[in-house]
Amino acid sequence: MTLSLDYATLSDVGRVRRNNEDSAYAGPHLLLLADGMGGAAAGEVASAAAVQVIRRLDTAEISGEDMIEALAGAVHRANERLSELVEEDPEREGMGSTVTALMFDGKQLGLAHLGDSRAYRLRDGQLYQLSHDHTFVQSLVDEGRISQEEAFTHPHRNLILRVLDGRPDSDPDLEMLDVQAGDRLMLCSDGLPDYVSDEVIAASMASGTPDSVVVDLITHALEAGSNDNVTVLVADVVETEPASGIQPQLVGAAAELAQGSTGRGEPTVAIRTSGGEGHGGGGHGGAVDPEELRYAPRPPKRFAWLRRIAVLVVVLGLIGGGGWFAYSWTQKQYYVGTDGDYVAIFKGIEADLPGLSLSKVYERQTLQVDKLPTYSREQVESNIQADDLAGARSIVAELQHTAAECAAKPTPTPKPSTPVPSSKPPASKPPVTTAPVSTPPPSTAPTGSASPSTPVDPDDCDGVR
C-alpha cells in the first residue's frame, strides 16, 4: 500500500524580530525546515540557501535506503554552498542554519537532522520526538546532569553545538523511520518548543487539519512570549489523495528571497528600545537578543585572507627558527677523526644533508694515523666524540702520547750464539810401563743459537707502521 502526505506549513516573524531567518519547504516527497542564525542579514541567507539546495530531493525516483545516501549528499552540498557564500562576502562568516528533513517514498521515511530544530510524530495519541537536539543543554540532559524540565527553563538552552555552517565537520544525524497511515508529522523551529510544552503541542496536534494545526501551534508560541521566528510544518500520512494536493509550499526567508525581498519586515509588535522591560509576554527579554547568542562563539571574521597569511608566516618562522637553532647546535659539537693520513679535530656532527655539510676540519694535527696502534687507529677512523673543543684536544693529546711511547720502545734483537770449542786428542807420548788411564770422551754440545730475549707485548703497539 502506497501512502501520501497531506501537508501545510506556515512561518511567522514573531513579535520581536525585524526579519525572518526561518525557511521551510513541503512537498509530496520532502518535508524540510531550516532555522538560520549568525546576525546581520546572514541568517536568512543561510536557511534559504540550505532549503534551495536540499529541496531538489522532492522526487519519487529515490526510495528505500537510497534516501539516506541522498539526504547526506544534499546536506553536504548545502554546506558547500554556505562556504561559497562566505567566500563571496566575508561579512557572512559565522552564519549557519539548522536542517531537519524528512524524505518520503510512500512506505517509509528518511531523516536528516542537524541543529536544534525538531521533528515529531504523533501516533495513536502519543507524541514522540524523532530528532535529537544538538545543543549544550541537551548534552547536559544526556549526561544526567539536569532533567528535561530543567532544560526547558535553562538560561543557555539556545546555545547550539552542531550546525550547517560551511565547515567540513557539519555531518547530520541520519536514520530510517517507519510510517503508517494515521501518523501526523511535524517539523518546527526552536521558537515553538522553547516556549510551548510537549503536552500543549500534543494537544494541538491531536485534532484539526494540517492548516489549522500550524496556525494553532504558532499562536501558542506567540502567546507564550516567544521572541523568535516561529515556523511549523505539519503533514498527515494518508491512504487517499491529499487534500492539500501535490503543489509544493515554500515559506519564510526562502520564499521572501526568491521573490526579491530582503527578508526584512515590520515586527508584529513594537520593539522597546529603552527601559528595563523585557520583550514579549514570556519574560525572556534582556539587553542581548538570545538569537545572537546561538553558537555566538563564532563572530563574523574580516580579512580572513590576511589572517591566513599571518598564520603561514608564523608557521614558516617557527620552522625556520627551529632549523637555525638545530644547525647552531651542531656547530658547537666536536669530534676527533681522520683527515687523509693525519688525525684532525672536526667541528659539527657526522651527518650531512643534501646541499648542506654539518661538519668541517677545525684543526689538523701533525700526528699520522699510521703511527697509532691498531686499536687507537680504529677508534679515530670511526670518530671519537668529544664534549667540547677542550675535550677534543685532550683526546688528541692522549693519542700523541700513545704514539710517542710506541715510537720510543726499542725493537727486540736476539742474543748472539756462543760457539763450543772443539776438543783435540792428546799428543802421542812414548809408551810407559804403567797402565794407561782411560779418558772419557769430551761432550759434544750441538751448535746453535741461545734462547731469544722476552718478546714485546703485542697489545701495546701492535700495528704501528
Short mmCIF file of C-alpha atoms in Angstrom, two decimals:
data_model
loop_
_atom_site.label_atom_id
_atom_site.label_comp_id
_atom_site.label_asym_id
_atom_site.label_seq_id
_atom_site.Cartn_x
_atom_site.Cartn_y
_atom_site.Cartn_z
CA MET A 1 0.00 0.00 0.00
CA THR A 2 1.39 3.35 -1.08
CA LEU A 3 0.75 6.27 1.25
CA SER A 4 0.83 10.01 0.60
CA LEU A 5 1.29 13.23 2.55
CA ASP A 6 -1.32 15.91 3.22
CA TYR A 7 0.72 18.92 4.38
CA ALA A 8 0.66 22.57 5.38
CA THR A 9 3.37 24.98 6.54
CA LEU A 10 3.44 28.49 7.98
CA SER A 11 6.16 30.85 9.20
CA ASP A 12 5.79 33.94 11.41
CA VAL A 13 8.48 36.58 12.01
CA GLY A 14 7.34 36.79 15.63
CA ARG A 15 6.59 39.70 17.89
CA VAL A 16 10.15 40.96 18.29
CA ARG A 17 12.26 40.30 15.23
CA ARG A 18 12.51 42.52 12.19
CA ASN A 19 13.46 39.72 9.81
CA ASN A 20 12.58 36.07 9.40
CA GLU A 21 15.58 33.73 9.43
CA ASP A 22 13.46 30.55 9.17
CA SER A 23 12.79 28.73 5.90
CA ALA A 24 10.56 25.73 5.22
CA TYR A 25 9.54 23.59 2.26
CA ALA A 26 6.77 20.99 2.00
CA GLY A 27 6.23 18.73 -0.99
CA PRO A 28 4.85 15.28 -1.83
CA HIS A 29 8.18 13.56 -1.03
CA LEU A 30 10.05 16.01 1.19
CA LEU A 31 9.39 17.96 4.40
CA LEU A 32 12.20 20.40 5.18
CA LEU A 33 12.84 23.11 7.76
CA ALA A 34 15.91 25.32 8.28
CA ASP A 35 16.47 27.92 11.01
CA GLY A 36 19.16 30.43 10.10
CA MET A 37 21.43 32.28 12.52
CA GLY A 38 24.50 34.45 12.55
CA GLY A 39 23.33 38.03 12.91
CA ALA A 40 23.02 40.88 10.38
CA ALA A 41 21.37 39.63 7.19
CA ALA A 42 23.23 36.31 7.15
CA GLY A 43 20.74 34.06 8.96
CA GLU A 44 18.06 34.23 6.31
CA VAL A 45 20.68 33.77 3.58
CA ALA A 46 21.93 30.58 5.25
CA SER A 47 18.49 28.99 5.76
CA ALA A 48 17.28 29.97 2.28
CA ALA A 49 20.42 28.56 0.65
CA ALA A 50 20.07 25.29 2.55
CA VAL A 51 16.42 24.89 1.53
CA GLN A 52 17.08 25.77 -2.11
CA VAL A 53 19.72 23.03 -2.36
CA ILE A 54 18.00 20.26 -0.37
CA ARG A 55 14.52 20.77 -1.85
CA ARG A 56 15.73 19.04 -5.03
CA LEU A 57 15.19 15.75 -3.20
CA ASP A 58 11.43 16.17 -3.61
CA THR A 59 11.20 13.38 -6.17
CA ALA A 60 9.64 9.92 -6.44
CA GLU A 61 12.78 8.50 -8.07
CA ILE A 62 14.56 7.84 -4.77
CA SER A 63 13.31 5.24 -2.31
CA GLY A 64 14.34 2.90 0.48
CA GLU A 65 17.84 3.06 1.91
CA ASP A 66 18.89 5.25 -1.03
CA MET A 67 17.08 8.11 0.70
CA ILE A 68 19.72 8.17 3.44
CA GLU A 69 22.54 8.49 0.94
CA ALA A 70 20.62 11.16 -0.97
CA LEU A 71 19.94 13.16 2.21
CA ALA A 72 23.58 13.01 3.31
CA GLY A 73 24.75 14.17 -0.11
CA ALA A 74 22.24 17.02 -0.22
CA VAL A 75 23.21 18.27 3.24
CA HIS A 76 26.89 18.26 2.29
CA ARG A 77 26.13 20.14 -0.94
CA ALA A 78 24.17 22.72 1.08
CA ASN A 79 27.15 23.04 3.40
CA GLU A 80 29.44 23.66 0.44
CA ARG A 81 27.02 26.30 -0.80
CA LEU A 82 27.25 28.14 2.52
CA SER A 83 31.03 28.03 2.27
CA GLU A 84 30.83 29.60 -1.20
CA LEU A 85 28.56 32.36 0.10
CA VAL A 86 31.05 33.20 2.84
CA GLU A 87 33.86 33.36 0.27
CA GLU A 88 31.78 35.77 -1.79
CA ASP A 89 31.11 38.01 1.20
CA PRO A 90 33.39 37.69 4.29
CA GLU A 91 30.79 39.62 6.32
CA ARG A 92 28.76 36.38 6.29
CA GLU A 93 31.47 34.49 8.16
CA GLY A 94 29.81 32.87 11.18
CA MET A 95 26.39 32.39 9.63
CA GLY A 96 24.74 28.99 9.79
CA SER A 97 21.49 27.10 9.69
CA THR A 98 19.82 24.10 11.26
CA VAL A 99 18.49 21.41 8.92
CA THR A 100 15.69 18.96 9.66
CA ALA A 101 14.42 16.97 6.69
CA LEU A 102 12.04 14.02 6.23
CA MET A 103 12.17 12.27 2.87
CA PHE A 104 9.13 10.13 1.99
CA ASP A 105 8.87 7.29 -0.57
CA GLY A 106 5.29 6.22 0.18
CA LYS A 107 6.33 3.45 2.57
CA GLN A 108 8.95 4.84 4.97
CA LEU A 109 10.83 7.97 5.97
CA GLY A 110 14.46 9.02 5.81
CA LEU A 111 15.52 11.56 8.45
CA ALA A 112 18.44 14.01 8.27
CA HIS A 113 18.95 16.32 11.22
CA LEU A 114 21.49 18.91 12.26
CA GLY A 115 20.92 21.55 14.96
CA ASP A 116 18.04 22.27 17.34
CA SER A 117 15.01 22.41 15.07
CA ARG A 118 12.77 19.42 15.76
CA ALA A 119 10.84 16.62 14.09
CA TYR A 120 7.86 15.00 15.89
CA ARG A 121 5.46 12.16 15.16
CA LEU A 122 2.01 11.81 16.72
CA ARG A 123 0.80 8.20 16.61
CA ASP A 124 -2.20 6.84 18.49
CA GLY A 125 -2.33 10.00 20.60
CA GLN A 126 1.34 9.68 21.69
CA LEU A 127 3.82 12.43 20.76
CA TYR A 128 7.35 11.27 20.02
CA GLN A 129 10.38 13.44 19.17
CA LEU A 130 12.14 11.94 16.15
CA SER A 131 15.18 14.24 16.18
CA HIS A 132 17.84 14.77 18.84
CA ASP A 133 18.85 18.33 19.74
CA HIS A 134 22.49 19.25 19.13
CA THR A 135 22.60 21.77 21.99
CA PHE A 136 24.62 22.37 25.12
CA VAL A 137 21.54 21.87 27.32
CA GLN A 138 20.63 18.57 25.64
CA SER A 139 24.18 17.33 26.29
CA LEU A 140 23.62 18.08 29.99
CA VAL A 141 20.38 16.08 29.87
CA ASP A 142 22.11 13.18 28.11
CA GLU A 143 24.79 13.13 30.81
CA GLY A 144 22.15 13.14 33.54
CA ARG A 145 23.30 16.46 34.97
CA ILE A 146 19.91 18.17 34.59
CA SER A 147 16.36 16.98 33.96
CA GLN A 148 14.26 17.61 30.87
CA GLU A 149 12.15 20.01 32.94
CA GLU A 150 15.24 21.97 33.96
CA ALA A 151 16.37 22.09 30.35
CA PHE A 152 13.11 23.80 29.39
CA THR A 153 14.00 26.85 31.53
CA HIS A 154 17.81 26.68 31.34
CA PRO A 155 19.36 30.10 30.55
CA HIS A 156 21.67 28.58 27.91
CA ARG A 157 19.09 26.49 26.10
CA ASN A 158 19.73 28.50 22.90
CA LEU A 159 23.41 27.53 22.69
CA ILE A 160 23.75 25.19 19.71
CA LEU A 161 26.72 22.84 19.24
CA ARG A 162 26.30 21.47 15.71
CA VAL A 163 25.02 23.40 12.74
CA LEU A 164 25.32 23.69 8.98
CA ASP A 165 27.94 26.45 8.65
CA GLY A 166 30.20 25.74 5.69
CA ARG A 167 32.80 23.92 7.77
CA PRO A 168 33.82 20.33 6.97
CA ASP A 169 32.60 18.82 10.25
CA SER A 170 28.89 19.53 9.65
CA ASP A 171 27.65 15.94 9.47
CA PRO A 172 23.92 15.32 10.07
CA ASP A 173 22.21 12.56 12.03
CA LEU A 174 20.74 10.06 9.55
CA GLU A 175 18.03 7.49 10.26
CA MET A 176 15.35 5.40 8.55
CA LEU A 177 11.89 5.56 10.20
CA ASP A 178 8.73 3.52 9.79
CA VAL A 179 5.48 5.22 8.90
CA GLN A 180 1.83 4.19 8.80
CA ALA A 181 -1.50 5.67 7.83
CA GLY A 182 -2.81 7.97 10.53
CA ASP A 183 0.60 9.26 11.60
CA ARG A 184 0.88 13.04 11.93
CA LEU A 185 4.36 14.51 11.36
CA MET A 186 5.51 17.93 12.50
CA LEU A 187 8.68 19.96 11.92
CA CYS A 188 9.29 23.22 13.80
CA SER A 189 11.98 25.78 14.57
CA ASP A 190 13.08 26.30 18.17
CA GLY A 191 10.74 29.26 18.52
CA LEU A 192 7.96 26.75 19.32
CA PRO A 193 9.40 24.09 21.73
CA ASP A 194 11.45 26.66 23.68
CA TYR A 195 8.20 28.26 24.86
CA VAL A 196 5.48 25.62 24.48
CA SER A 197 5.49 22.34 26.41
CA ASP A 198 5.18 18.92 24.78
CA GLU A 199 1.78 18.46 26.42
CA VAL A 200 0.40 21.58 24.73
CA ILE A 201 1.98 20.59 21.41
CA ALA A 202 0.46 17.11 21.62
CA ALA A 203 -3.00 18.52 22.45
CA SER A 204 -2.87 20.89 19.47
CA MET A 205 -1.77 18.12 17.11
CA ALA A 206 -4.43 15.71 18.27
CA SER A 207 -7.22 17.23 16.15
CA GLY A 208 -7.85 19.50 13.20
CA THR A 209 -6.39 19.69 9.72
CA PRO A 210 -2.73 20.41 8.99
CA ASP A 211 -3.70 24.02 8.10
CA SER A 212 -5.47 24.60 11.41
CA VAL A 213 -2.74 22.87 13.46
CA VAL A 214 0.09 25.06 12.12
CA VAL A 215 -1.91 28.18 12.95
CA ASP A 216 -2.78 26.87 16.41
CA LEU A 217 0.83 25.98 17.28
CA ILE A 218 2.23 29.32 16.13
CA THR A 219 -0.44 31.11 18.13
CA HIS A 220 0.53 29.19 21.26
CA ALA A 221 4.20 30.17 20.76
CA LEU A 222 3.43 33.88 20.32
CA GLU A 223 1.10 33.94 23.30
CA ALA A 224 3.77 32.24 25.41
CA GLY A 225 6.07 35.16 24.67
CA SER A 226 8.36 33.64 22.04
CA ASN A 227 10.83 36.31 20.93
CA ASP A 228 11.99 34.21 17.98
CA ASN A 229 10.73 33.45 14.50
CA VAL A 230 8.24 30.58 14.61
CA THR A 231 7.89 28.12 11.74
CA VAL A 232 5.75 24.97 11.77
CA LEU A 233 5.21 22.27 9.14
CA VAL A 234 2.54 19.58 9.67
CA ALA A 235 1.89 16.58 7.41
CA ASP A 236 -0.66 13.76 7.74
CA VAL A 237 0.15 10.31 6.37
CA VAL A 238 -2.98 9.31 4.44
CA GLU A 239 -4.13 6.48 2.17
CA THR A 240 -6.21 8.77 -0.03
CA GLU A 241 -5.32 11.64 -2.28
CA PRO A 242 -4.01 14.52 -0.11
CA ALA A 243 -6.48 17.37 0.39
CA SER A 244 -3.62 19.86 0.02
CA GLY A 245 -2.76 18.50 -3.41
CA ILE A 246 0.78 17.98 -4.59
CA GLN A 247 1.76 21.63 -5.06
CA PRO A 248 4.95 22.39 -3.06
CA GLN A 249 4.79 25.07 -0.37
CA LEU A 250 7.73 27.40 0.39
CA VAL A 251 7.63 29.82 3.33
CA GLY A 252 9.91 32.07 5.36
CA ALA A 253 13.20 33.55 4.18
CA ALA A 254 13.47 31.14 1.24
CA ALA A 255 10.16 32.40 -0.15
CA GLU A 256 10.95 36.07 0.55
CA LEU A 257 14.40 35.96 -1.03
CA ALA A 258 13.01 34.03 -4.02
CA GLN A 259 10.61 36.95 -4.56
CA GLY A 260 13.43 39.50 -4.40
CA SER A 261 12.71 40.67 -0.85
CA THR A 262 15.47 41.41 1.62
CA GLY A 263 13.63 39.27 4.12
CA ARG A 264 13.09 42.21 6.49
CA GLY A 265 9.67 43.20 7.69
CA GLU A 266 8.00 45.15 10.43
CA PRO A 267 7.71 43.38 13.78
CA THR A 268 4.31 42.19 14.92
CA VAL A 269 4.55 44.46 17.95
CA ALA A 270 6.67 47.49 18.68
CA ILE A 271 10.18 46.78 19.99
CA ARG A 272 11.14 48.56 23.18
CA THR A 273 14.42 50.44 22.83
CA SER A 274 14.70 51.77 26.34
CA GLY A 275 13.66 50.92 29.86
CA GLY A 276 14.09 47.73 31.78
CA GLU A 277 11.06 45.81 30.48
CA GLY A 278 11.54 42.64 28.52
CA HIS A 279 10.12 41.75 25.14
CA GLY A 280 7.02 39.67 24.66
CA GLY A 281 4.89 38.07 27.28
CA GLY A 282 7.20 35.27 28.31
CA GLY A 283 9.72 37.26 30.27
CA HIS A 284 12.67 36.22 28.05
CA GLY A 285 13.78 39.77 27.33
CA GLY A 286 17.05 41.47 28.05
CA ALA A 287 19.60 43.74 26.54
CA VAL A 288 21.03 40.94 24.40
CA ASP A 289 18.97 39.09 21.83
CA PRO A 290 19.15 35.34 22.62
CA GLU A 291 19.35 34.57 18.91
CA GLU A 292 22.63 36.48 18.76
CA LEU A 293 23.98 34.07 21.37
CA ARG A 294 23.26 30.95 19.33
CA TYR A 295 26.67 29.48 18.65
CA ALA A 296 27.83 33.09 19.21
CA PRO A 297 31.42 31.93 19.80
CA ARG A 298 31.77 32.30 16.01
CA PRO A 299 31.51 36.04 15.32
CA PRO A 300 31.90 37.39 11.79
CA LYS A 301 35.53 37.47 10.70
CA ARG A 302 37.02 40.13 8.48
CA PHE A 303 40.05 39.96 6.25
CA ALA A 304 40.28 36.19 6.58
CA TRP A 305 43.00 36.08 3.89
CA LEU A 306 45.23 38.35 5.98
CA ARG A 307 44.85 36.02 8.92
CA ARG A 308 45.73 33.04 6.76
CA ILE A 309 48.88 34.80 5.51
CA ALA A 310 49.82 35.77 9.07
CA VAL A 311 49.39 32.17 10.23
CA LEU A 312 51.51 30.95 7.30
CA VAL A 313 54.25 33.46 8.13
CA VAL A 314 54.24 32.37 11.77
CA VAL A 315 54.44 28.68 10.81
CA LEU A 316 57.29 29.31 8.37
CA GLY A 317 59.03 31.41 11.02
CA LEU A 318 58.77 28.60 13.54
CA ILE A 319 60.11 26.08 11.03
CA GLY A 320 62.97 28.39 10.00
CA GLY A 321 63.79 29.27 13.61
CA GLY A 322 63.79 25.63 14.61
CA GLY A 323 66.06 24.75 11.70
CA TRP A 324 68.50 27.54 12.54
CA PHE A 325 68.56 26.52 16.21
CA ALA A 326 69.30 22.91 15.25
CA TYR A 327 72.11 23.98 12.87
CA SER A 328 73.61 26.27 15.51
CA TRP A 329 73.66 23.38 17.97
CA THR A 330 75.53 21.13 15.53
CA GLN A 331 78.24 23.79 15.11
CA LYS A 332 79.00 23.64 18.82
CA GLN A 333 79.87 19.94 18.70
CA TYR A 334 83.39 18.48 18.18
CA TYR A 335 84.86 15.07 17.40
CA VAL A 336 88.28 13.55 16.54
CA GLY A 337 88.63 11.81 13.20
CA THR A 338 90.94 11.44 10.21
CA ASP A 339 91.77 13.95 7.50
CA GLY A 340 93.66 11.96 4.93
CA ASP A 341 96.70 10.39 6.66
CA TYR A 342 96.51 12.66 9.70
CA VAL A 343 94.48 12.97 12.87
CA ALA A 344 92.18 16.04 12.94
CA ILE A 345 89.62 17.77 15.15
CA PHE A 346 86.28 18.31 13.41
CA LYS A 347 83.64 20.91 14.26
CA GLY A 348 79.99 19.80 13.81
CA ILE A 349 78.36 16.38 13.67
CA GLU A 350 78.99 13.43 11.40
CA ALA A 351 75.82 13.80 9.29
CA ASP A 352 75.25 15.57 6.00
CA LEU A 353 72.03 16.82 4.45
CA PRO A 354 71.55 17.29 0.71
CA GLY A 355 73.33 20.52 -0.15
CA LEU A 356 74.43 21.14 3.46
CA SER A 357 77.52 19.85 5.27
CA LEU A 358 77.22 19.70 9.04
CA SER A 359 80.94 19.25 9.85
CA LYS A 360 84.34 20.62 8.79
CA VAL A 361 88.00 20.27 9.80
CA TYR A 362 88.72 22.61 12.70
CA GLU A 363 92.32 21.65 13.50
CA ARG A 364 94.57 19.31 11.52
CA GLN A 365 97.19 17.62 13.72
CA THR A 366 100.75 16.59 12.87
CA LEU A 367 100.07 13.10 14.17
CA GLN A 368 99.91 10.49 11.43
CA VAL A 369 97.29 7.82 11.74
CA ASP A 370 99.82 5.10 10.86
CA LYS A 371 101.83 5.94 13.99
CA LEU A 372 98.99 4.71 16.20
CA PRO A 373 98.47 1.10 17.31
CA THR A 374 95.65 -0.81 15.67
CA TYR A 375 93.07 -0.25 18.43
CA SER A 376 93.62 3.52 18.63
CA ARG A 377 93.71 3.83 14.83
CA GLU A 378 90.31 2.09 14.50
CA GLN A 379 88.84 4.41 17.14
CA VAL A 380 89.98 7.51 15.29
CA GLU A 381 88.80 6.20 11.92
CA SER A 382 85.33 5.61 13.49
CA ASN A 383 85.42 9.14 15.00
CA ILE A 384 85.71 9.84 18.73
CA GLN A 385 83.02 12.17 20.07
CA ALA A 386 84.06 14.95 22.47
CA ASP A 387 82.06 17.08 24.89
CA ASP A 388 83.66 20.29 23.63
CA LEU A 389 86.80 21.65 21.98
CA ALA A 390 88.89 21.19 25.11
CA GLY A 391 87.74 17.58 25.30
CA ALA A 392 88.72 17.00 21.67
CA ARG A 393 92.19 18.44 22.26
CA SER A 394 92.58 16.23 25.33
CA ILE A 395 91.76 13.16 23.19
CA VAL A 396 94.40 14.21 20.63
CA ALA A 397 96.97 14.69 23.43
CA GLU A 398 96.35 11.14 24.64
CA LEU A 399 96.74 9.80 21.09
CA GLN A 400 100.03 11.69 20.67
CA HIS A 401 101.29 10.31 23.98
CA THR A 402 100.42 6.76 22.86
CA ALA A 403 102.20 7.26 19.53
CA ALA A 404 105.31 8.68 21.28
CA GLU A 405 105.55 5.71 23.66
CA CYS A 406 105.30 3.27 20.76
CA ALA A 407 107.95 5.16 18.81
CA ALA A 408 110.40 5.13 21.79
CA LYS A 409 110.03 1.42 22.54
CA PRO A 410 113.19 -0.46 21.26
CA THR A 411 112.85 -3.24 18.78
CA PRO A 412 113.95 -6.58 20.40
CA THR A 413 117.10 -8.32 18.92
CA PRO A 414 118.21 -11.97 19.52
CA LYS A 415 121.38 -12.69 21.68
CA PRO A 416 124.49 -13.94 19.72
CA SER A 417 125.15 -17.67 19.96
CA THR A 418 128.29 -18.86 21.96
CA PRO A 419 130.40 -21.32 19.91
CA VAL A 420 131.52 -24.52 21.67
CA PRO A 421 135.34 -25.10 21.22
CA SER A 422 136.18 -28.39 19.54
CA SER A 423 138.18 -30.98 21.64
CA LYS A 424 141.55 -32.14 20.32
CA PRO A 425 143.00 -35.60 21.08
CA PRO A 426 146.10 -35.65 23.38
CA ALA A 427 149.52 -35.72 21.72
CA SER A 428 151.21 -39.05 21.33
CA LYS A 429 153.59 -39.98 24.20
CA PRO A 430 156.21 -42.64 24.49
CA PRO A 431 154.96 -45.86 25.91
CA VAL A 432 155.19 -46.26 29.62
CA THR A 433 155.01 -49.19 31.83
CA THR A 434 152.04 -48.07 33.86
CA ALA A 435 148.58 -48.88 32.77
CA PRO A 436 147.02 -46.23 30.65
CA VAL A 437 144.28 -44.14 32.17
CA SER A 438 141.20 -44.02 30.02
CA THR A 439 139.99 -40.51 29.48
CA PRO A 440 136.25 -40.03 29.00
CA PRO A 441 135.32 -38.62 25.65
CA PRO A 442 134.53 -34.93 25.60
CA SER A 443 130.87 -33.93 25.48
CA THR A 444 129.69 -32.83 22.08
CA ALA A 445 127.19 -29.99 22.58
CA PRO A 446 125.29 -29.12 19.41
CA THR A 447 125.97 -25.78 17.84
CA GLY A 448 123.16 -23.28 17.53
CA SER A 449 121.53 -20.09 18.96
CA ALA A 450 120.69 -19.49 22.59
CA SER A 451 117.16 -18.69 23.98
CA PRO A 452 115.68 -15.45 22.46
CA SER A 453 115.03 -12.44 24.55
CA THR A 454 111.50 -11.79 26.07
CA PRO A 455 109.07 -10.67 23.25
CA VAL A 456 107.31 -7.28 23.29
CA ASP A 457 103.57 -7.27 24.42
CA PRO A 458 101.61 -7.33 21.13
CA ASP A 459 98.72 -5.33 22.65
CA ASP A 460 100.87 -2.26 23.35
CA CYS A 461 101.96 -1.07 19.93
CA ASP A 462 100.68 -3.66 17.52
CA GLY A 463 100.10 -2.27 14.04
CA VAL A 464 102.40 0.77 14.31
CA ARG A 465 104.00 1.39 10.95
#
